[in-house]
Short mmCIF file of C-alpha atoms in Angstrom, two decimals:
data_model
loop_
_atom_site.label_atom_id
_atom_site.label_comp_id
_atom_site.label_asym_id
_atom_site.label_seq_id
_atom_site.Cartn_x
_atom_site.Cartn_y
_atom_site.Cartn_z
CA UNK A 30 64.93 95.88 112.67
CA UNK A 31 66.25 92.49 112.05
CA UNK A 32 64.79 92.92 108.37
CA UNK A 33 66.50 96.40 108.07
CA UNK A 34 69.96 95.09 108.94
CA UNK A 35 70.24 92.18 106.83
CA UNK A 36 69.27 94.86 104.06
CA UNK A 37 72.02 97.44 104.84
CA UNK A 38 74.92 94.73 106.29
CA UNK A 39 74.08 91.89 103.37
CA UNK A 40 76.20 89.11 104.54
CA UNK A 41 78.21 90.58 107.26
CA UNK A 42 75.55 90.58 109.64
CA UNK A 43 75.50 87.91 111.79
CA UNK A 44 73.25 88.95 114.83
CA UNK A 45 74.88 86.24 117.35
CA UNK A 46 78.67 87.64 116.58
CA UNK A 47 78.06 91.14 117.74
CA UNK A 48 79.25 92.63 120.99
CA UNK A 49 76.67 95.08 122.21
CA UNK A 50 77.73 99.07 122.39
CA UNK A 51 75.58 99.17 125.21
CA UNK A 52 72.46 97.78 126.90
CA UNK A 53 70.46 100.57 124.81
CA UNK A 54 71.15 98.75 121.94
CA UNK A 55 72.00 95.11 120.33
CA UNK A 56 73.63 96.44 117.60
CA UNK A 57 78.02 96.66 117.83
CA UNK A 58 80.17 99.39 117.13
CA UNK A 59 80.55 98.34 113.32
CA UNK A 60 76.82 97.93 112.57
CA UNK A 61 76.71 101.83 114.21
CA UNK A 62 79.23 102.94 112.21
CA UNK A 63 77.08 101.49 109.10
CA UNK A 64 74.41 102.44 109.46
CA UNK A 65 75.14 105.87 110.37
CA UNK A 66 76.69 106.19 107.25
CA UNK A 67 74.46 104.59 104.91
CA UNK A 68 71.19 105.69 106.40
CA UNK A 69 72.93 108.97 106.78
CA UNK A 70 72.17 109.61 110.45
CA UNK A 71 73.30 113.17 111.78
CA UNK A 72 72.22 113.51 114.72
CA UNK A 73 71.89 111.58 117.78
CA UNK A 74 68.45 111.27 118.27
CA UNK A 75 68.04 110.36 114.67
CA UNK A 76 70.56 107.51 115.45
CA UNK A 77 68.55 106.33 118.27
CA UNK A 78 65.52 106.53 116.17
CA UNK A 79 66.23 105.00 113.28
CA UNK A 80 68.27 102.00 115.36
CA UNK A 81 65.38 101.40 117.53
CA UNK A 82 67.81 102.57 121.32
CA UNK A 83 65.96 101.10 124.38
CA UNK A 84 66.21 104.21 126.19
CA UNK A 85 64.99 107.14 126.01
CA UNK A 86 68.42 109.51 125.68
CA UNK A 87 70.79 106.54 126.10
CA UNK A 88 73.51 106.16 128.73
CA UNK A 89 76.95 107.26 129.59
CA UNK A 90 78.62 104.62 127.41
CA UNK A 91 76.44 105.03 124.13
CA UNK A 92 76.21 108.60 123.94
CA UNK A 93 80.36 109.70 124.12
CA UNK A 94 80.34 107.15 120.64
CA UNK A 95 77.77 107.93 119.00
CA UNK A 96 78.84 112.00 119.43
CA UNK A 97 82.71 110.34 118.10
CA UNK A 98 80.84 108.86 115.37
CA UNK A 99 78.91 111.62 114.25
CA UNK A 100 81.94 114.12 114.72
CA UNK A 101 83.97 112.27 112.54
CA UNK A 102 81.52 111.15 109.67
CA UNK A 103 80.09 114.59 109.42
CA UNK A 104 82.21 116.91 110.20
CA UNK A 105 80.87 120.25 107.88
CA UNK A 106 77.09 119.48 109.21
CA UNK A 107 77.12 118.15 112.62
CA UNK A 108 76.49 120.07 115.75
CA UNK A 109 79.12 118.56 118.72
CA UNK A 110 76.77 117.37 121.74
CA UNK A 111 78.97 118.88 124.60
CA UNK A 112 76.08 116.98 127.10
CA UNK A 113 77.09 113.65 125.46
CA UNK A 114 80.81 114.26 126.32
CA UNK A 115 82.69 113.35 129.31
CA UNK A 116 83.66 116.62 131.54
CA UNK A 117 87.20 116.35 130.62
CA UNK A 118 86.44 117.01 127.24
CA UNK A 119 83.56 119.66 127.95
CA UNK A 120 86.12 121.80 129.90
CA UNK A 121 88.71 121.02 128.43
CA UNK A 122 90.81 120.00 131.26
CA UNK A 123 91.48 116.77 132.89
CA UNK A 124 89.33 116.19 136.34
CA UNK A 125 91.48 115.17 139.01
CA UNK A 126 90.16 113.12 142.11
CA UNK A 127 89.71 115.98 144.30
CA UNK A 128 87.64 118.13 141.60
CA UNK A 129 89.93 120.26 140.50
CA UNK A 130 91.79 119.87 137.17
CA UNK A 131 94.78 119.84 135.02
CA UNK A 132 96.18 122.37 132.40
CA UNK A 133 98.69 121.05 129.73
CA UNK A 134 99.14 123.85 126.99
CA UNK A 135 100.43 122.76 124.26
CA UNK A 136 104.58 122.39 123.65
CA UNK A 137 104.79 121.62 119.86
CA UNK A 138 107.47 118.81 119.87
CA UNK A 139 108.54 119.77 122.81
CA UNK A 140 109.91 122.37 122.59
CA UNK A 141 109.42 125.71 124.58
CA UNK A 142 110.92 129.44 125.17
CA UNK A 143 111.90 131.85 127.91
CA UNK A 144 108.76 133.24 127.07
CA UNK A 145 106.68 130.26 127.55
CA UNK A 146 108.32 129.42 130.71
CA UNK A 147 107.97 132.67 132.35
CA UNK A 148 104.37 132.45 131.32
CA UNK A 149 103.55 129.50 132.90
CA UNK A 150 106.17 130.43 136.07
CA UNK A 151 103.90 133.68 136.30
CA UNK A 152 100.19 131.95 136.17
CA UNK A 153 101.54 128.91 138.65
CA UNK A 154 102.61 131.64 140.93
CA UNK A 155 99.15 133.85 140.14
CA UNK A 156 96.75 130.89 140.82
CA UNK A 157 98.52 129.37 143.62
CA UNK A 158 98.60 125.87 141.25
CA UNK A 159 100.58 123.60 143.76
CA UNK A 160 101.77 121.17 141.56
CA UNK A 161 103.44 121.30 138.51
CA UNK A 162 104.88 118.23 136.29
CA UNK A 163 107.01 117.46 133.18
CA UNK A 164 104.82 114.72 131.30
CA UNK A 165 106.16 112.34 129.14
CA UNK A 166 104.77 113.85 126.60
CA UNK A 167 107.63 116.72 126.95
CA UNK A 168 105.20 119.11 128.22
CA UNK A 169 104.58 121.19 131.20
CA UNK A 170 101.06 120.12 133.35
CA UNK A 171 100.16 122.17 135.66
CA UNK A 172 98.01 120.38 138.38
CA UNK A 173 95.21 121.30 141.16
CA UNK A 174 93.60 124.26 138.97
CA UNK A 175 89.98 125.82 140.51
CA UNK A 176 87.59 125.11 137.42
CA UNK A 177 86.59 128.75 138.60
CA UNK A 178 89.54 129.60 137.79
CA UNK A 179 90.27 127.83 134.36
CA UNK A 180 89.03 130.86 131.46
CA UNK A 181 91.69 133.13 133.54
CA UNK A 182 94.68 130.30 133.56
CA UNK A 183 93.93 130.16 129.80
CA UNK A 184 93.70 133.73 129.29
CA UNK A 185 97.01 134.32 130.57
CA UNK A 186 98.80 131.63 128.97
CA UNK A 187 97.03 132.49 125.57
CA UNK A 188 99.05 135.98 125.80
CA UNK A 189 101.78 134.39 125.02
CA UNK A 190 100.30 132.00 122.18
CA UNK A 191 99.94 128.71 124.18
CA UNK A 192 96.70 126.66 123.17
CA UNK A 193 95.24 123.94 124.43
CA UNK A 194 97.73 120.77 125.09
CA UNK A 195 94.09 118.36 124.29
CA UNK A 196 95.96 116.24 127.07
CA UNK A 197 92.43 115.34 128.07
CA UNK A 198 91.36 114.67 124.49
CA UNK A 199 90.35 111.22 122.48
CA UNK A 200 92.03 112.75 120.18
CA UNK A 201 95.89 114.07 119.04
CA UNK A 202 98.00 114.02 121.98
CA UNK A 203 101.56 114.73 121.52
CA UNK A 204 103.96 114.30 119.14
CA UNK A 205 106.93 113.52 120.81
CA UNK A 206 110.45 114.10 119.13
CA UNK A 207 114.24 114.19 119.72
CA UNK A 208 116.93 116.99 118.70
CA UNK A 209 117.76 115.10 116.03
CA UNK A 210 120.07 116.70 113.22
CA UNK A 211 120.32 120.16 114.39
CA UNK A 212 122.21 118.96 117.16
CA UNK A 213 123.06 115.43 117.65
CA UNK A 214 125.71 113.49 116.05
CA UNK A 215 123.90 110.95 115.62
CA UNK A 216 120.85 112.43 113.60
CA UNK A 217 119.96 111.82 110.40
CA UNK A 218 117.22 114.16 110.00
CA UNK A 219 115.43 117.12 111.51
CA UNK A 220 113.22 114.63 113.74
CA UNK A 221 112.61 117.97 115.80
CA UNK A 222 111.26 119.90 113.25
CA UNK A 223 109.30 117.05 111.78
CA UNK A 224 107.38 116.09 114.86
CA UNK A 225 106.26 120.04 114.92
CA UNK A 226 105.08 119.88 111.43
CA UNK A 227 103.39 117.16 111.76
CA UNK A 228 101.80 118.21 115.40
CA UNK A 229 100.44 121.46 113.27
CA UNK A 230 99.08 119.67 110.89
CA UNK A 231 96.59 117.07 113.03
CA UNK A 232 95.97 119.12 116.32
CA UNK A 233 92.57 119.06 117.22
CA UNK A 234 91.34 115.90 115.28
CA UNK A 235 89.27 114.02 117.55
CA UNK A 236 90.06 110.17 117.16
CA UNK A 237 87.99 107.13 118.53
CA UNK A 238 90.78 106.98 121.59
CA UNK A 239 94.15 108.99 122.51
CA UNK A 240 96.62 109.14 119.82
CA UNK A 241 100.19 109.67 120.67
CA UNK A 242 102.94 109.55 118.37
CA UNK A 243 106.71 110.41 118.13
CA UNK A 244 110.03 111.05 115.81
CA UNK A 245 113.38 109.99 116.55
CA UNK A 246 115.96 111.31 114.53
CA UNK A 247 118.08 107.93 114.34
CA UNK A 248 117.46 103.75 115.51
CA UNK A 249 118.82 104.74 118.38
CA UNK A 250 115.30 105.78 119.22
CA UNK A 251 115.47 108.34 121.90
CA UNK A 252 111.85 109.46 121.24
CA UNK A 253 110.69 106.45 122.15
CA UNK A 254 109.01 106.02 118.69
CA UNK A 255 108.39 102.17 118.74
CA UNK A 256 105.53 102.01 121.82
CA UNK A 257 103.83 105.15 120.20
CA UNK A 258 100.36 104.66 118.41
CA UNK A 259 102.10 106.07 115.21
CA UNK A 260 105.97 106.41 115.05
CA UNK A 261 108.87 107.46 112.83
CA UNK A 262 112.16 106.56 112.60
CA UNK A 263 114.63 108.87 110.65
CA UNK A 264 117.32 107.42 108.86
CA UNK A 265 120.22 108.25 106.02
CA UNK A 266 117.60 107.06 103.09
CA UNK A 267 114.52 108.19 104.42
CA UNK A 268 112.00 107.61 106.71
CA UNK A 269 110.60 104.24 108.88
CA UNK A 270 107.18 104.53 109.13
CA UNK A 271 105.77 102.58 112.37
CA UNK A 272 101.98 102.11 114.03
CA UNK A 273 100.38 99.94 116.47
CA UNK A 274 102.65 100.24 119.51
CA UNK A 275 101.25 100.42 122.88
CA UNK A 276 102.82 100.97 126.20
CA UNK A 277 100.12 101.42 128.81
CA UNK A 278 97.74 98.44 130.23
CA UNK A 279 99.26 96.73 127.16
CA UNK A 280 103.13 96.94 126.46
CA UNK A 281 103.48 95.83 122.60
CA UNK A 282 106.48 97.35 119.86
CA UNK A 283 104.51 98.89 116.84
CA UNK A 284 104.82 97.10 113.27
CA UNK A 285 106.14 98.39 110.49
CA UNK A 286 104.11 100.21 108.03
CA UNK A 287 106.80 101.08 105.78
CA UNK A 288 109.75 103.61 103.97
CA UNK A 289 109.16 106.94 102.18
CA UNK A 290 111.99 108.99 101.10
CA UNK A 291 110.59 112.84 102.17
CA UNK A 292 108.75 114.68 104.78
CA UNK A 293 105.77 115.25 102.81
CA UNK A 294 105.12 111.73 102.38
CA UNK A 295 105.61 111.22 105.76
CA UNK A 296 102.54 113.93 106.01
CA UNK A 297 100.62 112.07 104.00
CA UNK A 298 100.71 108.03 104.79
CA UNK A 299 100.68 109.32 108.61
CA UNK A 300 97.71 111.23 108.17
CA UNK A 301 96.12 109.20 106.10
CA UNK A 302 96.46 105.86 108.58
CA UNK A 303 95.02 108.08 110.99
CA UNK A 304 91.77 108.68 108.83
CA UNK A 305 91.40 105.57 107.91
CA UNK A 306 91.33 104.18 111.95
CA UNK A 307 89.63 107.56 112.83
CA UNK A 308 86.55 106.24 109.95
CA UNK A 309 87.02 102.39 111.27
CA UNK A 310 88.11 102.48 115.16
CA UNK A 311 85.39 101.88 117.77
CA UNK A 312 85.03 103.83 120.24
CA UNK A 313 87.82 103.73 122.82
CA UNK A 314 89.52 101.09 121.07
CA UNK A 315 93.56 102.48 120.66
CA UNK A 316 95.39 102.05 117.29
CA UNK A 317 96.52 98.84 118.34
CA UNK A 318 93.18 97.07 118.79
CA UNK A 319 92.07 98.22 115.87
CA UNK A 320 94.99 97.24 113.88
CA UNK A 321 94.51 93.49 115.18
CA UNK A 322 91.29 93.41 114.57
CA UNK A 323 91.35 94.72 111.00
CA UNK A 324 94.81 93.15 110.28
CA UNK A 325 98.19 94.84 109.91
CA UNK A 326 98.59 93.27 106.15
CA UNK A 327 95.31 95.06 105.12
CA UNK A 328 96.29 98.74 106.78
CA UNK A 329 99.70 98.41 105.06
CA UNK A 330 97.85 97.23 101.60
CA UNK A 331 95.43 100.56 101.63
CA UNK A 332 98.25 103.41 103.30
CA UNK A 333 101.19 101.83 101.19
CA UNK A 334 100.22 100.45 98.54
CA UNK A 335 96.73 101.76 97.09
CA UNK A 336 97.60 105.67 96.33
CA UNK A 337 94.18 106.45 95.50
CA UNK A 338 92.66 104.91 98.78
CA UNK A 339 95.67 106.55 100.38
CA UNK A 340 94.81 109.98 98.68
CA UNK A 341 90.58 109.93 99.74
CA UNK A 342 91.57 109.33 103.54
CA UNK A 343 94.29 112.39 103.26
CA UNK A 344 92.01 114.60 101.97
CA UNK A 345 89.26 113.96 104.31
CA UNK A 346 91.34 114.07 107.03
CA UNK A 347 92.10 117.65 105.57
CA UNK A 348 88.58 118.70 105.21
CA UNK A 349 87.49 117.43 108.66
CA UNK A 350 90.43 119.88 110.02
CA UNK A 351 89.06 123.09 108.32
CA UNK A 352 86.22 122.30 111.67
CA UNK A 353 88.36 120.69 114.10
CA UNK A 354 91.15 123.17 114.16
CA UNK A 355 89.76 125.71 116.56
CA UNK A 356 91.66 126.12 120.16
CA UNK A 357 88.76 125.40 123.09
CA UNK A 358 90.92 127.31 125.12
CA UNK A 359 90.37 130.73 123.26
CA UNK A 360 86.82 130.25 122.56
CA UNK A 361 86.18 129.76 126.33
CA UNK A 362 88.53 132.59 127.01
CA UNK A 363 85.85 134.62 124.73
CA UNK A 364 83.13 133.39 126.69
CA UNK A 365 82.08 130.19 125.21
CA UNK A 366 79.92 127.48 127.64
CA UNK A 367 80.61 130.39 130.59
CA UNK A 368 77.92 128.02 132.68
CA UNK A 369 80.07 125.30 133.23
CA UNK A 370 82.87 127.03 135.47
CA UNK A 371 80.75 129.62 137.59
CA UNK A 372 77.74 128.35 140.08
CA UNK A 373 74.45 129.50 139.07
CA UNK A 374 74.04 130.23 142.75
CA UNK A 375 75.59 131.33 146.21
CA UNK A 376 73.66 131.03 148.99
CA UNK A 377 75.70 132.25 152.10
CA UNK A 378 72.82 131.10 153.82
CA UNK A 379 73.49 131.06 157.95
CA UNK A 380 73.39 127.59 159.83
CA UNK A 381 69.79 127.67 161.41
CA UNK A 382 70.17 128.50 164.93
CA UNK B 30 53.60 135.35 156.09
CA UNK B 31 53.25 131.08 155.31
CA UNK B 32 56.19 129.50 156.97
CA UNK B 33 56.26 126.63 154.40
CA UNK B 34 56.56 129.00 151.58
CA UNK B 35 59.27 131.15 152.94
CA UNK B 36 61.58 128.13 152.60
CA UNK B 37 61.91 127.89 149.53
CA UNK B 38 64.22 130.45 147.43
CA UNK B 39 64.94 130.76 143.60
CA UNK B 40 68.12 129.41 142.92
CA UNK B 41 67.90 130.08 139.07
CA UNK B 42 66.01 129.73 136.16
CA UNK B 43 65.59 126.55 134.27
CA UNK B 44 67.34 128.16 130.96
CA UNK B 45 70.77 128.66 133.05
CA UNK B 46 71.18 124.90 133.26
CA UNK B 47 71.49 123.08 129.85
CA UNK B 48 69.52 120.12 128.90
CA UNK B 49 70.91 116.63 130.13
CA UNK B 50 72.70 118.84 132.25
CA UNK B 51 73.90 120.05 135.77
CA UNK B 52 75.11 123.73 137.70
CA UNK B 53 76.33 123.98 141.04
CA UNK B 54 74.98 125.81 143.82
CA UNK B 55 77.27 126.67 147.08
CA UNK B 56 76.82 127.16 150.14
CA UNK B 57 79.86 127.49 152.47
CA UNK B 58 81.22 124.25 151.88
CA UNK B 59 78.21 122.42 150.93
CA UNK B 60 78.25 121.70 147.11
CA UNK B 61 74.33 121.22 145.49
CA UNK B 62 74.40 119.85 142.12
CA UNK B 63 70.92 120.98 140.05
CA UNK B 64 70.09 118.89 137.16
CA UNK B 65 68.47 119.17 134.12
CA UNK B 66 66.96 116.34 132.76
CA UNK B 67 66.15 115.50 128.68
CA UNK B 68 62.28 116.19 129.69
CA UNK B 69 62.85 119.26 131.67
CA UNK B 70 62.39 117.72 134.93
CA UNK B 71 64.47 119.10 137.86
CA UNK B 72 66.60 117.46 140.81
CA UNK B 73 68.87 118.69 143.62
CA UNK B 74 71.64 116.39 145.06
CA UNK B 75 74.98 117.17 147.21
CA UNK B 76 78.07 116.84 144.22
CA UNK B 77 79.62 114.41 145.96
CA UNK B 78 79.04 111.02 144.78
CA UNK B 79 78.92 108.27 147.71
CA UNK B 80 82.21 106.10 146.33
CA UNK B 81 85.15 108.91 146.26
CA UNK B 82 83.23 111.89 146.90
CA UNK B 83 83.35 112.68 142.97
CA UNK B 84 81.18 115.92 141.44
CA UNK B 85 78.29 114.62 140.24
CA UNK B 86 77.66 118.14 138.51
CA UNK B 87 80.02 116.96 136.22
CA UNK B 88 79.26 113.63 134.94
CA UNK B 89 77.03 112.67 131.95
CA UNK B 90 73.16 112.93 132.71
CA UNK B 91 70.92 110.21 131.45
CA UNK B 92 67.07 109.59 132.10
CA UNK B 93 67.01 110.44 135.81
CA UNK B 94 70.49 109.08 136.51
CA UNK B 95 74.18 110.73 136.30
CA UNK B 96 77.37 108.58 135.90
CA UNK B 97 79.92 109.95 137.99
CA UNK B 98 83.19 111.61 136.14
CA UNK B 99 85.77 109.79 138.68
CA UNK B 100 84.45 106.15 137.70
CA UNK B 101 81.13 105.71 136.09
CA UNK B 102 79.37 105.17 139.18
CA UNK B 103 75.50 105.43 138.05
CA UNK B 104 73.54 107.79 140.68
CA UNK B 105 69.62 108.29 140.87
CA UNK B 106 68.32 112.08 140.73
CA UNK B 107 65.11 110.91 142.55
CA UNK B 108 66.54 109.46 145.64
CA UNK B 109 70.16 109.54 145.67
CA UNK B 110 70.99 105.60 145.40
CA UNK B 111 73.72 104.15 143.33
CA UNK B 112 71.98 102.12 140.61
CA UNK B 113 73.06 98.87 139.97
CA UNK B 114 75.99 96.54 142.43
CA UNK B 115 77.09 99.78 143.55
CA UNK B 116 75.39 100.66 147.10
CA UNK B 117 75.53 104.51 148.39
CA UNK B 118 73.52 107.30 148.94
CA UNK B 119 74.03 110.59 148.20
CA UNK B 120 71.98 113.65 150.24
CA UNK B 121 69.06 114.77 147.93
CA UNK B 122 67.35 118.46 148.72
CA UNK B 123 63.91 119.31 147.34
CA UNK B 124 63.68 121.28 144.35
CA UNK B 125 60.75 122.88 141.98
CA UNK B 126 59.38 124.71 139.31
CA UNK B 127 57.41 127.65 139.33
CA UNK B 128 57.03 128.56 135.67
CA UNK B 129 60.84 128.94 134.49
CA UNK B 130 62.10 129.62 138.21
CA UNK B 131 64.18 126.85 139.90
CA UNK B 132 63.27 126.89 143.68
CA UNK B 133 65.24 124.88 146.64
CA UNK B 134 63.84 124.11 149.65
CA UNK B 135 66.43 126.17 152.33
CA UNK B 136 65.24 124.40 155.61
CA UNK B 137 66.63 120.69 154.39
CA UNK B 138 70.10 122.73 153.27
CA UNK B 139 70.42 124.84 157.10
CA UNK B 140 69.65 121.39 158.95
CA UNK B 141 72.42 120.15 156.65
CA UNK B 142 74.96 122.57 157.48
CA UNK B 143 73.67 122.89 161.48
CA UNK B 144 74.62 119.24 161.77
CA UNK B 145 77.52 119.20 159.22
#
């Protein structure tokens, strides 16, 4: 094993550095990642395998990465484990502490309709759901939902086109955005219609941890876009391209990654910095971590500066979609996984007397 | 008729639960959670894990353990016990296999619920 790694790793591998995935394993994140790639792994017990895992089907830590791993490094070929993710992102809801769960359709930038309000008015009122809250991700979550009852919640709301909110996800979150120039005086661009566009364009990418991002339409900032993982900032010339913020367990403003001059290219350098930490982030680690530990200077070199390194992550990104960009809700709704929200069993069996 | 026999009831077949799995089986308010295991090997234990009562049904099954979804508490499918610092038990029920049928012993569930 030791042999093996100093063969695929050359001079990076130093055996006494590395931080453990797991107690299944010795080897880190990175040397996973690697290995997976150049020994072209595709399957989970093929990683475990070929890596020599100390268990048997590995644990609760080890399995949710290497499933992230494989998702993202394979995306045409590999089959998703749904047994090797956690039950928020098997149901597709978020478990609360009494069991039941939380539904958070999606809101593209934020905004909504009449239609979509009724809708969810009519299915809070239908399932008896006794709590519902405005997130700050400017969308509706409606809380305390039977997982009995969750294909019919979705069903309902799907009439009306709402998909799945992945508010639960390690993935695309929200995309958070002001009114910017269709009705502020302030606004310099259409930050609104921006933050849809891009929202479209990376819903249901699954990332190595949440990603949340926003657009304001001026400095003034209203979207909050300088804590996000990935922010912009509209102004009269352009563009401000921002990453890296955090403002959870850690509160930190995001760095600069730099100006482009139209929406597409805001498309493009956005999505690409997303591949690029989707193909580098471990597991759980949030933009930020990553960014420190692969150094700002070096993401800015390869997003700004290197169009053809900018260009492969892009269109991989893209490709990877063309699998990712399937609502959970509707599939479920058409009877996808219908074992995990019905018992196999009722037993109305009588207290012994 | 043989008394031991007659306690135990099919609950399912093995197919209906997936692999590294869990289903639930209810009875009033007492919650069973089956499992699966990777080798096809089959356990029964109340979904309600001994820190915050979280549904062990729904956590992440590996070897003969499941972590819990609420916070990764690590529960045996032989016995019940939290594995590691954690200490807890959680009520276990006997379960078999008779070819692909899943079969629960009733008579440990009734006392359950008699003295519940």
């Amino acid at each position: 094993m030791e042999q093996l790694l100093a063969v695929e790793l050359g001079d990076s591998y130093k055996p006494n550095a590395i931080t453990a995935v797991c107690g299944c394993t010795d080897l880190g994140h990175d040397e996973v990642r690697r290995l997976i790639k150049a020994k072209e792994l595709k399957t989970i017990p093929r990683v475990m395998q070929a890596l020599e895992w100390k268990t048997s089907c590995g644990c609760a830590k080890c399995r949710p990465a290497l499933n992230y791993y494989l998702v993202c490094d394979w995306p045409d070929e590999y089959e998703d484990d749904y047994q090797s993710r956690f039950i928020y992102e098997r149901v597709h809801a978020n478990i609360q502490k009494d069991g039941t769960y939380s539904v958070v359709p999606r809101m593209w930038g934020g905004i909504t309709s009449a239609i979509e309000l009724r809708k969810i008015a009519d299915v809070v009122e239908k399932f008896d759901i006794p709590t519902v809250k405005v997130t700050g991700g400017q969308r509706i979550d409606m809380l305390g939902v039977q997982k009995e009852d969750l294909p019919a919640v979705w069903a309902d709301l799907g009439e009306v086109g709402f998909v799945s909110g992945h508010a639960y996800a390690k993935g695309l979150r929200t995309v958070k955005t002001c009114v910017g120039s269709d009705w502020c005086r302030f606004g310099t661009q259409d930050s609104t219609g921006l933050g849809v566009r891009i929202e479209k364009f990376m819903w249901g990418s699954w990332t190595p941890a949440k990603v949340k991002m926003a657009v304001s339409g001026c400095p003034r900032n209203c979207s909050e876009a300088t804590c996000k993982d990935v922010g912009v900032i509209c102004v009269d010339s352009g563009y401000e391209l921002h990453f890296a913020g955090a403002a959870g367990l850690d509160i930190k403003g995001t760095e600069v990654l730099g100006h482009v001059k139209t929406e597409d290219e805001v498309i493009e350098h956005v999505v690409a910095l997303t591949q690029m930490y989707r193909e580098q982030g471990h597991y759980l680690e949030r933009i930020y971590k990553w960014a420190k530990r692969i150094g700002v200077d070096e993401i800015r070199r390869q997003i700004m500066e290197n169009g053809e390194a900018r260009q492969g992550y892009f269109s991989r990104f893209i490709f990877s979609q063309k699998y990712a960009q399937v609502d959970p809700w509707s599939e479920r709704v058409s009877g996808k996984d219908k074992h995990e929200f019905i018992p196999m069993s009722d037993l109305k069996l009588e207290a012994a007397e | 008729m043989n008394v031991l026999s007659a306690n135990w009831i099919a609950v399912g077949r093995l197919s209906d639960i997936p692999r590294r799995g869990a289903r639930r089986i209810q009875n009033g308010s007492l919650t069973i959670a089956v499992f699966r295991t990777a080798n096809d090997e089959v356990y029964a234990i109340e979904d309600k894990c001994p820190h915050k009562k979280g549904p062990l049904s729904q956590g992440i099954v590996h070897g003969n353990c499941v972590s819990c979804p609420l916070h990764n508490w690590v529960i045996s499918l032989e016995d019940g016990k939290a594995q590691g610092a954690d200490e807890g038990t959680v009520r276990s029920f006997n379960v078999k296999l008779d070819g692909e049928d899943i079969h629960l012993n009733v008579l440990n569930v009734s006392d359950e619920r008699k003295s519940a």
